[in-house]
């Protein structure tokens, strides 16, 4: 169970961001979302915003590690609120259902600490972090 999220305004302030209507709107949407959201989904809920501003806002959040993103089934980015407190990166795998296309954050699963090491990546590549996407059937589509 997730702790109650701080208000969008406090969230922005505590992360050193000026509050703008778009930032507040995006954070509020992501705080209440039960699954990662695409930009078109967000645009459907936000009033008087343009696509470019929403992308720019999301890029700012991703850079500040307030939000993480995952590729959806159709290769578009989906966004979810990150964990600002425990880890700098939100190290959970994501799940893509190949039947219904739903993408979920598997918050209770974790990527093992030695995961990158176990891949035996060639020398010369500096790996920053892994992104794990699991494919299969979600509980709703499973039998
Ligand atoms: Zn499914
Ligand atoms: Zn996630």
Short mmCIF file of C-alpha atoms and ligand atoms in Angstrom, two decimals:
data_model
loop_
_atom_site.label_atom_id
_atom_site.label_comp_id
_atom_site.label_asym_id
_atom_site.label_seq_id
_atom_site.Cartn_x
_atom_site.Cartn_y
_atom_site.Cartn_z
CA UNK A 1 0.00 0.00 0.00
CA UNK A 2 1.29 3.40 -0.93
CA UNK A 3 1.52 6.17 1.62
CA UNK A 4 -0.70 9.14 0.94
CA UNK A 5 1.00 11.31 -1.64
CA UNK A 6 1.86 14.92 -0.77
CA UNK A 7 -0.16 17.55 -2.58
CA UNK A 8 1.10 18.29 -6.06
CA UNK A 9 2.14 21.77 -4.96
CA UNK A 10 4.18 20.51 -2.02
CA UNK A 11 5.63 17.81 -4.22
CA UNK A 12 6.86 20.38 -6.73
CA UNK A 13 8.13 22.73 -4.06
CA UNK A 14 10.05 20.04 -2.18
CA UNK A 15 11.71 19.09 -5.45
CA UNK A 16 12.71 22.64 -6.25
CA UNK A 17 10.28 23.16 -9.11
CA UNK A 18 8.15 26.20 -9.69
CA UNK A 19 4.50 25.36 -9.80
CA UNK A 20 2.75 25.82 -13.12
CA UNK A 21 -0.79 24.68 -13.91
CA UNK A 22 0.53 22.00 -16.28
CA UNK A 23 3.04 20.65 -13.75
CA UNK A 24 0.39 20.50 -11.03
CA UNK A 25 -2.08 18.86 -13.42
CA UNK A 26 0.39 16.22 -14.60
CA UNK A 27 1.56 15.36 -11.07
CA UNK A 28 -2.01 15.08 -9.80
CA UNK A 29 -2.90 12.76 -12.68
CA UNK A 30 0.13 10.55 -12.11
CA UNK A 31 -0.47 10.45 -8.36
CA UNK A 32 -3.97 9.09 -8.84
CA UNK A 33 -3.25 6.82 -11.81
CA UNK A 34 -3.28 3.09 -11.16
CA UNK A 35 -1.07 2.32 -14.17
CA UNK A 36 1.49 4.24 -16.23
CA UNK A 37 -0.18 6.84 -18.48
CA UNK A 38 0.53 7.83 -22.06
CA UNK A 39 0.67 11.46 -23.14
CA UNK A 40 -2.61 11.18 -25.13
CA UNK A 41 -4.29 9.80 -21.99
CA UNK A 42 -2.99 12.72 -19.96
CA UNK A 43 -4.09 15.21 -22.60
CA UNK A 44 -7.56 13.72 -22.35
CA UNK A 45 -7.70 14.71 -18.69
CA UNK A 46 -5.92 18.06 -18.76
CA UNK A 47 -7.63 21.20 -19.93
CA UNK A 48 -6.09 23.93 -22.04
CA UNK A 49 -2.67 22.38 -22.47
CA UNK A 50 -0.73 21.60 -25.59
CA UNK A 51 1.17 18.44 -26.33
CA UNK A 52 4.56 20.17 -26.46
CA UNK A 53 4.16 21.62 -22.97
CA UNK A 54 3.15 18.25 -21.56
CA UNK A 55 6.19 16.57 -23.14
CA UNK A 56 8.46 19.32 -21.87
CA UNK A 57 6.98 18.99 -18.38
CA UNK A 58 7.44 15.21 -18.41
CA UNK A 59 11.04 15.55 -19.59
CA UNK A 60 11.74 17.86 -16.66
CA UNK A 61 10.20 15.35 -14.25
CA UNK A 62 12.11 12.43 -15.77
CA UNK A 63 15.39 14.37 -15.56
CA UNK A 64 14.70 15.15 -11.91
CA UNK A 65 13.79 11.48 -11.39
CA UNK A 66 10.34 12.36 -10.09
CA UNK A 67 8.74 10.34 -12.83
CA UNK A 68 9.92 7.26 -14.65
CA UNK A 69 8.86 6.04 -18.04
CA UNK A 70 8.40 2.73 -19.74
CA UNK A 71 7.67 1.80 -23.33
CA UNK A 72 4.16 0.62 -23.97
CA UNK A 73 3.16 -2.14 -26.32
CA UNK A 74 2.96 0.24 -29.28
CA UNK A 75 6.42 1.70 -28.49
CA UNK A 76 5.03 4.94 -27.11
CA UNK A 77 6.25 6.15 -23.72
CA UNK A 78 4.09 5.73 -20.65
CA UNK A 79 4.81 7.68 -17.48
CA UNK A 80 4.44 6.84 -13.81
CA UNK A 81 5.30 8.71 -10.65
CA UNK A 82 8.69 7.71 -9.26
CA UNK A 83 9.82 7.09 -5.77
CA UNK A 84 11.63 10.16 -4.63
CA UNK A 85 12.39 8.85 -1.17
CA UNK A 86 13.94 5.40 -1.16
CA UNK A 87 15.88 5.15 -4.38
CA UNK A 88 17.09 7.63 -6.94
CA UNK A 89 15.74 5.29 -9.61
CA UNK A 90 12.59 3.35 -9.37
CA UNK A 91 14.08 -0.13 -9.72
CA UNK A 92 11.06 -2.27 -10.37
CA UNK A 93 10.27 -4.29 -13.46
CA UNK A 94 7.36 -3.37 -15.67
CA UNK A 95 4.84 -5.75 -17.09
CA UNK A 96 3.28 -5.54 -20.55
CA UNK A 97 0.26 -7.76 -21.17
CA UNK A 98 0.48 -9.09 -24.71
CA UNK A 99 -3.27 -9.71 -24.75
CA UNK A 100 -4.79 -6.44 -23.56
CA UNK A 101 -1.75 -4.19 -23.90
CA UNK A 102 -1.94 -2.95 -20.31
CA UNK A 103 1.37 -1.78 -18.84
CA UNK A 104 1.90 -1.96 -15.10
CA UNK A 105 4.55 -1.02 -12.55
CA UNK A 106 5.41 -4.16 -10.60
CA UNK A 107 6.08 -2.20 -7.42
CA UNK A 108 6.41 -5.23 -5.20
CA UNK A 109 8.90 -6.95 -7.49
CA UNK A 110 12.47 -5.72 -7.59
CA UNK A 111 15.44 -5.99 -9.88
CA UNK A 112 18.25 -7.77 -7.99
CA UNK A 113 21.25 -5.63 -7.10
CA UNK A 114 23.66 -7.84 -9.02
CA UNK A 115 21.53 -7.87 -12.14
CA UNK A 116 23.76 -5.68 -14.32
CA UNK A 117 26.85 -7.65 -13.29
CA UNK A 118 25.15 -10.92 -14.17
CA UNK A 119 24.69 -9.79 -17.77
CA UNK A 120 28.43 -9.82 -18.53
CA UNK A 121 28.26 -6.64 -20.56
CA UNK A 122 31.38 -6.06 -22.67
CA UNK A 123 34.02 -3.75 -21.25
CA UNK A 124 33.75 -0.15 -22.32
CA UNK A 125 30.03 0.16 -21.75
CA UNK A 126 29.12 2.18 -18.74
CA UNK A 127 25.70 0.92 -17.69
CA UNK A 128 23.69 3.46 -15.74
CA UNK A 129 20.64 1.41 -14.86
CA UNK A 130 18.62 -1.49 -16.20
CA UNK A 131 15.12 -1.26 -17.51
CA UNK A 132 13.29 -4.55 -17.24
CA UNK A 133 10.07 -5.14 -19.15
CA UNK A 134 8.32 -8.46 -18.69
CA UNK A 135 5.85 -9.70 -21.27
CA UNK A 136 3.03 -12.17 -20.83
CA UNK A 137 -0.56 -12.21 -19.64
CA UNK A 138 -1.85 -10.02 -16.85
CA UNK A 139 -4.06 -11.52 -14.11
CA UNK A 140 -7.18 -10.39 -15.96
CA UNK A 141 -6.22 -12.09 -19.22
CA UNK A 142 -4.69 -15.15 -17.59
CA UNK A 143 -7.02 -18.11 -18.21
ZN1 LIG B 1 -4.20 -8.36 -19.99
ZN1 LIG B 2 7.09 1.80 -12.85
#
